[in-house]
mmCIF file of C-alpha atoms and ligand atoms in Angstrom:
data_model
loop_
_atom_site.group_PDB
_atom_site.id
_atom_site.type_symbol
_atom_site.label_atom_id
_atom_site.label_comp_id
_atom_site.label_asym_id
_atom_site.label_seq_id
_atom_site.Cartn_x
_atom_site.Cartn_y
_atom_site.Cartn_z
ATOM 1 C CA UNK A 688 148.490 -15.295 193.322
ATOM 2 C CA UNK A 689 149.354 -16.647 196.781
ATOM 3 C CA UNK A 690 152.669 -16.204 198.477
ATOM 4 C CA UNK A 691 154.512 -19.209 199.857
ATOM 5 C CA UNK A 692 157.950 -18.768 201.357
ATOM 6 C CA UNK A 693 158.667 -15.813 199.119
ATOM 7 C CA UNK A 694 157.694 -17.707 196.004
ATOM 8 C CA UNK A 695 155.177 -15.981 193.826
ATOM 9 C CA UNK A 696 152.161 -18.052 192.919
ATOM 10 C CA UNK A 697 150.145 -17.368 189.829
ATOM 11 C CA UNK A 698 146.873 -18.660 188.575
ATOM 12 C CA UNK A 699 147.087 -20.370 185.231
ATOM 13 C CA UNK A 700 144.754 -17.857 183.671
ATOM 14 C CA UNK A 701 142.204 -15.332 184.956
ATOM 15 C CA UNK A 702 139.323 -17.261 183.436
ATOM 16 C CA UNK A 703 140.308 -20.695 184.677
ATOM 17 C CA UNK A 704 136.776 -21.750 185.451
ATOM 18 C CA UNK A 705 136.631 -25.049 183.697
ATOM 19 C CA UNK A 706 134.650 -24.251 180.583
ATOM 20 C CA UNK A 707 135.645 -26.814 178.022
ATOM 21 C CA UNK A 708 137.558 -24.366 175.835
ATOM 22 C CA UNK A 709 139.770 -23.303 178.709
ATOM 23 C CA UNK A 710 140.096 -26.891 179.899
ATOM 24 C CA UNK A 711 141.207 -27.892 176.434
ATOM 25 C CA UNK A 712 143.758 -25.112 176.318
ATOM 26 C CA UNK A 713 144.917 -26.033 179.831
ATOM 27 C CA UNK A 714 145.519 -29.578 178.599
ATOM 28 C CA UNK A 715 147.432 -28.268 175.627
ATOM 29 C CA UNK A 716 149.421 -26.010 177.934
ATOM 30 C CA UNK A 717 150.253 -28.964 180.207
ATOM 31 C CA UNK A 718 151.538 -30.974 177.254
ATOM 32 C CA UNK A 719 153.683 -28.030 176.310
ATOM 33 C CA UNK A 720 154.846 -27.551 179.911
ATOM 34 C CA UNK A 721 155.986 -31.163 180.119
ATOM 35 C CA UNK A 722 157.896 -30.964 176.828
ATOM 36 C CA UNK A 723 159.362 -27.609 177.879
ATOM 37 C CA UNK A 724 160.441 -28.865 181.301
ATOM 38 C CA UNK A 725 158.341 -26.298 183.146
ATOM 39 C CA UNK A 726 157.487 -28.622 186.041
ATOM 40 C CA UNK A 727 159.552 -28.495 189.181
ATOM 41 C CA UNK A 728 159.500 -30.414 192.450
ATOM 42 C CA UNK A 729 159.475 -28.601 195.768
ATOM 43 C CA UNK A 730 160.206 -30.585 198.916
ATOM 44 C CA UNK A 731 158.604 -30.235 202.323
ATOM 45 C CA UNK A 732 160.578 -31.405 205.366
ATOM 46 C CA UNK A 733 159.153 -34.068 207.685
ATOM 47 C CA UNK A 734 160.483 -33.843 211.226
ATOM 48 C CA UNK A 735 160.880 -36.647 213.755
ATOM 49 C CA UNK A 736 158.848 -35.415 216.724
ATOM 50 C CA UNK A 737 161.011 -37.064 219.394
ATOM 51 C CA UNK A 738 164.409 -35.963 218.047
ATOM 52 C CA UNK A 739 163.563 -32.889 215.891
ATOM 53 C CA UNK A 740 165.642 -34.470 213.106
ATOM 54 C CA UNK A 741 164.738 -34.338 209.433
ATOM 55 C CA UNK A 742 163.342 -37.781 208.555
ATOM 56 C CA UNK A 743 161.753 -37.238 205.184
ATOM 57 C CA UNK A 744 161.021 -34.887 202.309
ATOM 58 C CA UNK A 745 157.691 -34.928 200.490
ATOM 59 C CA UNK A 746 157.996 -33.883 196.877
ATOM 60 C CA UNK A 747 155.223 -31.546 195.708
ATOM 61 C CA UNK A 748 154.953 -30.544 192.091
ATOM 62 C CA UNK A 749 154.906 -26.932 190.890
ATOM 63 C CA UNK A 750 154.462 -25.521 187.418
ATOM 64 C CA UNK A 751 156.880 -22.715 186.780
ATOM 65 C CA UNK A 752 155.451 -20.568 184.002
ATOM 66 C CA UNK A 753 157.858 -18.951 181.554
ATOM 67 C CA UNK A 754 156.982 -15.578 183.166
ATOM 68 C CA UNK A 755 158.326 -16.901 186.480
ATOM 69 C CA UNK A 756 154.946 -17.413 188.178
ATOM 70 C CA UNK A 757 154.385 -20.672 190.060
ATOM 71 C CA UNK A 758 151.175 -22.659 189.673
ATOM 72 C CA UNK A 759 149.988 -24.952 192.463
ATOM 73 C CA UNK A 760 149.073 -28.570 191.719
ATOM 74 C CA UNK A 761 145.417 -28.150 192.687
ATOM 75 C CA UNK A 762 145.067 -25.895 189.622
ATOM 76 C CA UNK A 763 146.318 -28.463 187.122
ATOM 77 C CA UNK A 764 146.471 -31.991 188.571
ATOM 78 C CA UNK A 765 142.708 -32.531 188.114
ATOM 79 C CA UNK A 766 142.974 -31.620 184.413
ATOM 80 C CA UNK A 767 146.049 -33.816 184.083
ATOM 81 C CA UNK A 768 144.118 -36.695 185.640
ATOM 82 C CA UNK A 769 141.133 -36.226 183.363
ATOM 83 C CA UNK A 770 143.227 -36.046 180.222
ATOM 84 C CA UNK A 771 145.446 -38.977 181.197
ATOM 85 C CA UNK A 772 148.509 -36.750 181.065
ATOM 86 C CA UNK A 773 149.020 -37.523 184.761
ATOM 87 C CA UNK A 774 150.799 -40.725 183.701
ATOM 88 C CA UNK A 775 153.540 -38.796 181.935
ATOM 89 C CA UNK A 776 153.681 -36.086 184.591
ATOM 90 C CA UNK A 777 153.821 -38.787 187.258
ATOM 91 C CA UNK A 778 156.632 -40.615 185.455
ATOM 92 C CA UNK A 779 158.507 -37.341 185.289
ATOM 93 C CA UNK A 780 157.978 -36.668 188.996
ATOM 94 C CA UNK A 781 159.215 -40.119 190.046
ATOM 95 C CA UNK A 782 162.310 -39.837 187.827
ATOM 96 C CA UNK A 783 163.027 -36.305 188.988
ATOM 97 C CA UNK A 784 162.741 -37.137 192.709
ATOM 98 C CA UNK A 785 165.062 -40.141 192.274
ATOM 99 C CA UNK A 786 167.598 -38.095 190.333
ATOM 100 C CA UNK A 787 167.495 -35.321 192.907
ATOM 101 C CA UNK A 788 167.991 -37.833 195.707
ATOM 102 C CA UNK A 789 170.938 -39.344 193.851
ATOM 103 C CA UNK A 790 172.509 -35.890 193.285
ATOM 104 C CA UNK A 791 172.314 -35.103 196.996
ATOM 105 C CA UNK A 792 173.813 -38.516 197.767
ATOM 106 C CA UNK A 793 176.642 -37.904 195.301
ATOM 107 C CA UNK A 794 177.412 -34.662 197.115
ATOM 108 C CA UNK A 795 177.804 -36.619 200.323
ATOM 109 C CA UNK A 796 174.709 -35.134 201.941
ATOM 110 C CA UNK A 797 172.898 -37.291 204.512
ATOM 111 C CA UNK A 798 170.391 -39.732 202.988
ATOM 112 C CA UNK A 799 166.776 -38.690 203.576
ATOM 113 C CA UNK A 800 163.746 -40.638 202.325
ATOM 114 C CA UNK A 801 161.818 -38.902 199.552
ATOM 115 C CA UNK A 802 158.058 -39.256 199.125
ATOM 116 C CA UNK A 803 156.312 -39.001 195.786
ATOM 117 C CA UNK A 804 152.565 -38.474 195.343
ATOM 118 C CA UNK A 805 150.781 -40.824 192.987
ATOM 119 C CA UNK A 806 147.181 -40.221 191.854
ATOM 120 C CA UNK A 807 144.550 -42.906 191.838
ATOM 121 C CA UNK A 808 144.212 -42.440 188.095
ATOM 122 C CA UNK A 809 147.908 -42.995 187.581
ATOM 123 C CA UNK A 810 147.839 -45.933 189.941
ATOM 124 C CA UNK A 811 145.591 -48.051 187.819
ATOM 125 C CA UNK A 812 148.539 -48.191 185.468
ATOM 126 C CA UNK A 813 151.211 -50.835 186.186
ATOM 127 C CA UNK A 814 153.596 -48.710 184.188
ATOM 128 C CA UNK A 815 154.574 -46.803 187.312
ATOM 129 C CA UNK A 816 156.144 -49.966 188.683
ATOM 130 C CA UNK A 817 158.468 -50.014 185.651
ATOM 131 C CA UNK A 818 159.116 -46.306 186.050
ATOM 132 C CA UNK A 819 160.164 -46.841 189.654
ATOM 133 C CA UNK A 820 162.235 -49.927 188.846
ATOM 134 C CA UNK A 821 164.086 -48.201 186.016
ATOM 135 C CA UNK A 822 164.502 -44.985 188.006
ATOM 136 C CA UNK A 823 166.083 -46.890 190.879
ATOM 137 C CA UNK A 824 168.377 -48.788 188.517
ATOM 138 C CA UNK A 825 169.403 -45.630 186.620
ATOM 139 C CA UNK A 826 170.168 -43.573 189.708
ATOM 140 C CA UNK A 827 171.440 -46.310 192.003
ATOM 141 C CA UNK A 828 169.402 -44.809 194.832
ATOM 142 C CA UNK A 829 168.514 -47.229 197.637
ATOM 143 C CA UNK A 830 164.868 -48.314 197.270
ATOM 144 C CA UNK A 831 164.367 -47.700 200.990
ATOM 145 C CA UNK A 832 164.888 -43.993 200.347
ATOM 146 C CA UNK A 833 161.723 -43.794 198.226
ATOM 147 C CA UNK A 834 158.139 -43.730 199.498
ATOM 148 C CA UNK A 835 155.053 -43.672 197.336
ATOM 149 C CA UNK A 836 152.027 -41.799 198.726
ATOM 150 C CA UNK A 837 148.700 -43.170 197.583
ATOM 151 C CA UNK A 838 145.216 -42.185 198.695
ATOM 152 C CA UNK A 839 142.485 -44.459 199.904
ATOM 153 C CA UNK A 840 140.651 -43.960 196.605
ATOM 154 C CA UNK A 841 143.540 -45.684 194.826
ATOM 155 C CA UNK A 842 142.666 -48.916 196.491
ATOM 156 C CA UNK A 843 138.956 -48.377 195.934
ATOM 157 C CA UNK A 844 139.178 -48.029 192.158
ATOM 158 C CA UNK A 845 139.868 -51.658 191.557
ATOM 159 C CA UNK A 846 140.872 -53.605 194.612
ATOM 160 C CA UNK A 847 142.440 -56.412 192.645
ATOM 161 C CA UNK A 848 144.603 -54.231 190.435
ATOM 162 C CA UNK A 849 145.511 -52.025 193.377
ATOM 163 C CA UNK A 850 146.675 -55.096 195.277
ATOM 164 C CA UNK A 851 148.894 -56.166 192.392
ATOM 165 C CA UNK A 852 150.291 -52.674 192.014
ATOM 166 C CA UNK A 853 150.951 -52.065 195.698
ATOM 167 C CA UNK A 854 152.515 -55.480 196.204
ATOM 168 C CA UNK A 855 154.795 -54.883 193.207
ATOM 169 C CA UNK A 856 155.925 -51.536 194.615
ATOM 170 C CA UNK A 857 156.513 -53.116 198.012
ATOM 171 C CA UNK A 858 158.511 -55.915 196.389
ATOM 172 C CA UNK A 859 160.934 -53.301 195.009
ATOM 173 C CA UNK A 860 161.735 -52.315 198.589
ATOM 174 C CA UNK A 861 159.955 -48.970 198.231
ATOM 175 C CA UNK A 862 157.741 -47.724 201.080
ATOM 176 C CA UNK A 863 154.000 -47.155 200.789
ATOM 177 C CA UNK A 864 152.184 -44.346 202.605
ATOM 178 C CA UNK A 865 148.456 -43.768 202.757
ATOM 179 C CA UNK A 866 147.948 -40.023 202.192
ATOM 180 C CA UNK A 867 145.058 -38.009 203.668
ATOM 181 C CA UNK A 868 144.197 -40.995 205.865
ATOM 182 C CA UNK A 869 140.620 -40.968 207.087
ATOM 183 C CA UNK A 870 139.204 -38.662 204.409
ATOM 184 C CA UNK A 871 138.440 -41.352 201.826
ATOM 185 C CA UNK A 872 135.933 -44.139 201.703
ATOM 186 C CA UNK A 873 138.114 -47.119 202.372
ATOM 187 C CA UNK A 874 137.584 -49.719 205.016
ATOM 188 C CA UNK A 875 140.152 -50.577 207.619
ATOM 189 C CA UNK A 876 140.662 -53.969 205.994
ATOM 190 C CA UNK A 877 142.736 -52.197 203.318
ATOM 191 C CA UNK A 878 145.420 -51.691 205.911
ATOM 192 C CA UNK A 879 145.479 -55.408 206.527
ATOM 193 C CA UNK A 880 145.435 -56.437 202.867
ATOM 194 C CA UNK A 881 148.036 -54.030 201.532
ATOM 195 C CA UNK A 882 151.716 -53.717 202.486
ATOM 196 C CA UNK A 883 151.375 -50.195 203.907
ATOM 197 C CA UNK A 884 154.283 -48.858 205.974
ATOM 198 C CA UNK A 885 153.043 -45.377 206.915
ATOM 199 C CA UNK A 886 149.820 -43.438 207.520
ATOM 200 C CA UNK A 887 149.597 -39.704 206.953
ATOM 201 C CA UNK A 888 146.986 -37.959 209.069
ATOM 202 C CA UNK A 889 145.159 -35.423 206.945
ATOM 203 C CA UNK A 890 145.542 -31.832 208.011
ATOM 204 C CA UNK A 891 141.764 -31.448 208.327
ATOM 205 C CA UNK A 892 142.053 -33.532 211.525
ATOM 206 C CA UNK A 893 145.197 -31.843 212.808
ATOM 207 C CA UNK A 894 143.884 -28.268 212.763
ATOM 208 C CA UNK A 895 141.653 -28.635 215.815
ATOM 209 C CA UNK A 896 143.469 -31.147 218.017
ATOM 210 C CA UNK A 897 144.157 -28.491 220.628
ATOM 211 C CA UNK A 898 140.448 -28.401 221.497
ATOM 212 C CA UNK A 899 140.063 -32.007 222.703
ATOM 213 C CA UNK A 900 137.037 -32.711 220.540
ATOM 214 C CA UNK A 901 136.327 -35.210 217.794
ATOM 215 C CA UNK A 902 139.489 -34.424 215.855
ATOM 216 C CA UNK A 903 141.666 -35.125 218.877
ATOM 217 C CA UNK A 904 139.933 -38.489 219.272
ATOM 218 C CA UNK A 905 140.413 -39.309 215.574
ATOM 219 C CA UNK A 906 144.099 -38.394 215.662
ATOM 220 C CA UNK A 907 144.667 -40.356 218.859
ATOM 221 C CA UNK A 908 142.860 -43.356 217.355
ATOM 222 C CA UNK A 909 144.773 -43.177 214.069
ATOM 223 C CA UNK A 910 148.112 -43.164 215.866
ATOM 224 C CA UNK A 911 147.101 -46.160 217.988
ATOM 225 C CA UNK A 912 145.814 -47.978 214.902
ATOM 226 C CA UNK A 913 149.004 -47.357 212.927
ATOM 227 C CA UNK A 914 151.272 -48.424 215.744
ATOM 228 C CA UNK A 915 149.145 -51.471 216.431
ATOM 229 C CA UNK A 916 149.665 -52.515 212.826
ATOM 230 C CA UNK A 917 153.388 -51.768 212.915
ATOM 231 C CA UNK A 918 153.133 -48.637 210.757
ATOM 232 C CA UNK A 919 154.576 -45.205 211.405
ATOM 233 C CA UNK A 920 152.477 -42.016 211.413
ATOM 234 C CA UNK A 921 153.134 -38.597 209.932
ATOM 235 C CA UNK A 922 150.833 -35.697 210.812
ATOM 236 C CA UNK A 923 150.308 -33.192 207.989
ATOM 237 C CA UNK A 924 149.539 -29.495 208.206
ATOM 238 C CA UNK A 925 151.159 -28.919 211.595
ATOM 239 C CA UNK A 926 151.152 -25.153 212.053
ATOM 240 C CA UNK A 927 151.327 -24.519 215.810
ATOM 241 C CA UNK A 928 153.324 -25.564 218.863
ATOM 242 C CA UNK A 929 150.062 -26.587 220.532
ATOM 243 C CA UNK A 930 149.343 -29.071 217.728
ATOM 244 C CA UNK A 931 152.900 -30.388 217.941
ATOM 245 C CA UNK A 932 152.630 -30.823 221.740
ATOM 246 C CA UNK A 933 149.408 -32.782 221.345
ATOM 247 C CA UNK A 934 150.962 -35.025 218.668
ATOM 248 C CA UNK A 935 154.084 -35.559 220.783
ATOM 249 C CA UNK A 936 151.912 -36.526 223.735
ATOM 250 C CA UNK A 937 150.152 -39.133 221.593
ATOM 251 C CA UNK A 938 153.402 -40.643 220.343
ATOM 252 C CA UNK A 939 153.018 -39.498 216.725
ATOM 253 C CA UNK A 940 156.259 -40.266 214.885
ATOM 254 C CA UNK A 941 156.724 -37.347 212.517
ATOM 255 C CA UNK A 942 155.210 -34.002 211.632
ATOM 256 C CA UNK A 943 155.115 -31.912 208.500
ATOM 257 C CA UNK A 944 153.743 -28.402 208.145
ATOM 258 C CA UNK A 945 154.330 -24.675 208.113
ATOM 259 C CA UNK A 946 155.508 -24.794 211.749
ATOM 260 C CA UNK A 947 158.735 -26.308 210.396
ATOM 261 C CA UNK A 948 158.820 -25.278 206.787
ATOM 262 C CA UNK A 949 156.804 -24.692 203.678
ATOM 263 C CA UNK A 950 157.699 -26.785 200.635
ATOM 264 C CA UNK A 951 161.089 -25.567 199.386
ATOM 265 C CA UNK A 952 162.872 -25.574 196.031
ATOM 266 C CA UNK A 953 165.650 -28.174 195.789
ATOM 267 C CA UNK A 954 168.386 -25.564 196.184
ATOM 268 C CA UNK A 955 166.991 -24.502 199.560
ATOM 269 C CA UNK A 956 166.608 -28.101 200.727
ATOM 270 C CA UNK A 957 170.251 -28.643 199.908
ATOM 271 C CA UNK A 958 171.233 -25.901 202.374
ATOM 272 C CA UNK A 959 169.021 -27.587 204.985
ATOM 273 C CA UNK A 960 170.744 -30.927 204.368
ATOM 274 C CA UNK A 961 174.178 -29.316 204.644
ATOM 275 C CA UNK A 962 173.370 -27.422 207.834
ATOM 276 C CA UNK A 963 170.097 -28.238 209.564
ATOM 277 C CA UNK A 964 168.480 -25.267 211.336
ATOM 278 C CA UNK A 965 168.879 -25.393 215.144
HETATM 279 P P1 C2E B 1694 148.943 -33.467 199.628
HETATM 280 O O1 C2E B 1694 149.731 -34.603 199.101
HETATM 281 O O2 C2E B 1694 147.979 -33.742 200.726
HETATM 282 O O3 C2E B 1694 150.043 -32.389 200.062
HETATM 283 C C1 C2E B 1694 149.940 -31.559 201.189
HETATM 284 C C2 C2E B 1694 149.539 -30.152 200.793
HETATM 285 O O4 C2E B 1694 149.413 -29.366 201.990
HETATM 286 C C3 C2E B 1694 150.576 -29.439 199.929
HETATM 287 O O5 C2E B 1694 149.874 -28.588 199.044
HETATM 288 C C4 C2E B 1694 151.349 -28.622 200.965
HETATM 289 O O6 C2E B 1694 151.995 -27.495 200.407
HETATM 290 C C5 C2E B 1694 150.236 -28.221 201.888
HETATM 291 N N1 C2E B 1694 150.719 -27.956 203.238
HETATM 292 C C6 C2E B 1694 151.836 -28.417 203.836
HETATM 293 N N2 C2E B 1694 151.933 -27.979 205.105
HETATM 294 C C7 C2E B 1694 150.853 -27.220 205.337
HETATM 295 C C8 C2E B 1694 150.385 -26.485 206.485
HETATM 296 O O7 C2E B 1694 150.989 -26.466 207.555
HETATM 297 N N3 C2E B 1694 149.204 -25.832 206.336
HETATM 298 C C9 C2E B 1694 148.490 -25.841 205.179
HETATM 299 N N4 C2E B 1694 147.353 -25.163 205.119
HETATM 300 N N5 C2E B 1694 148.909 -26.520 204.069
HETATM 301 C C10 C2E B 1694 150.070 -27.210 204.152
HETATM 302 P P2 C2E B 1694 150.299 -28.499 197.515
HETATM 303 O O8 C2E B 1694 151.787 -28.558 197.383
HETATM 304 O O9 C2E B 1694 149.584 -27.325 196.923
HETATM 305 O O10 C2E B 1694 149.738 -29.848 196.888
HETATM 306 C C11 C2E B 1694 148.348 -30.082 196.823
HETATM 307 C C12 C2E B 1694 148.042 -31.488 196.392
HETATM 308 O O11 C2E B 1694 148.447 -31.731 195.037
HETATM 309 C C13 C2E B 1694 148.783 -32.541 197.204
HETATM 310 O O12 C2E B 1694 148.136 -32.737 198.436
HETATM 311 C C14 C2E B 1694 148.710 -33.738 196.268
HETATM 312 O O13 C2E B 1694 147.468 -34.385 196.413
HETATM 313 C C15 C2E B 1694 148.782 -33.082 194.906
HETATM 314 N N6 C2E B 1694 150.145 -33.225 194.368
HETATM 315 C C16 C2E B 1694 151.257 -32.505 194.651
HETATM 316 N N7 C2E B 1694 152.322 -32.947 193.954
HETATM 317 C C17 C2E B 1694 151.893 -34.003 193.214
HETATM 318 C C18 C2E B 1694 152.528 -34.911 192.288
HETATM 319 O O14 C2E B 1694 153.744 -34.864 192.022
HETATM 320 N N8 C2E B 1694 151.727 -35.880 191.711
HETATM 321 C C19 C2E B 1694 150.403 -35.990 192.033
HETATM 322 N N9 C2E B 1694 149.691 -36.961 191.449
HETATM 323 N N10 C2E B 1694 149.781 -35.157 192.901
HETATM 324 C C20 C2E B 1694 150.510 -34.175 193.492
HETATM 325 CA CA1 CA B 1695 150.903 -36.223 199.865
HETATM 326 CA CA1 CA B 1696 148.122 -35.299 202.299
HETATM 327 CA CA1 CA B 1697 145.541 -33.340 200.841
#
């Protein structure tokens, strides 16, 4: 498996090519994992570029196998989406992030907005609005401390239902971010029609910004677009000081990436909240 911040990553199984038998057993394993509480949220810090302060934490799901190995979402989210299990996993993730946020609040740690990823498949289901509403009520967490990350494909699936869903989330006081901005097939009019508060620049555009080519132009344009529409911008996948300097020069609001930190287990985030690194 891959190593991330000292955490051992495992592949679900050696023969995970998606032959239907394995896919079926992966689905069964995911059902079991959910019932057995084998999912865990890691959190990746988002840093305000101007002040170097922590301004957000993106929750990223991990599957901790009983043998201790960690499985990355790319290895199981697609199967969860296909089987429909993503709705239950997504409900779990929203509830877990809210509970974690409330626990940190109860400990007197500084409030930091938490972002939760929501798949397009899950988004066509108004049930997540109830999940969010109930989660907020149960935990007492301020709605402004939650952000929901959707992708452009969410809005493409069914524009009318997406509008209803996104407006309902917005009405709860929860923020809406467009994830992987620029990689989907949406039109810019989505940004006008939906109550979006934040754009996340996909890391495929951030990697090359040092070289002043097309990616630099796209990043510069995205930042100007977001600010022109009154939205904030987070750059993903920031790995180098050169990338950070470029983003700072363009007035990008926040950055997230290995330059600052990999996604961390909750216990490690807690230490960060108690005593931010210099
Ligand atoms: P994403 O939402 O675009 O998340 C960013 C991914 O980039 C994460 O991968 C993160 O670990 C990785 N990353 C962060 N900084 C860097 C960097 O500097 N360099 C590089 N190369 N990578 C970086 P991860 O955690 O494996 O998640 C993959 C995808 O799985 C996510 O992409 C998201 O689409 C999905 N996902 C994660 N958690 C959830 C969840 O709770 N629900 C749903 N529906 N999808 C999730
Ligand atoms: Ca995301
Ligand atoms: Ca992303
Ligand atoms: Ca991505």
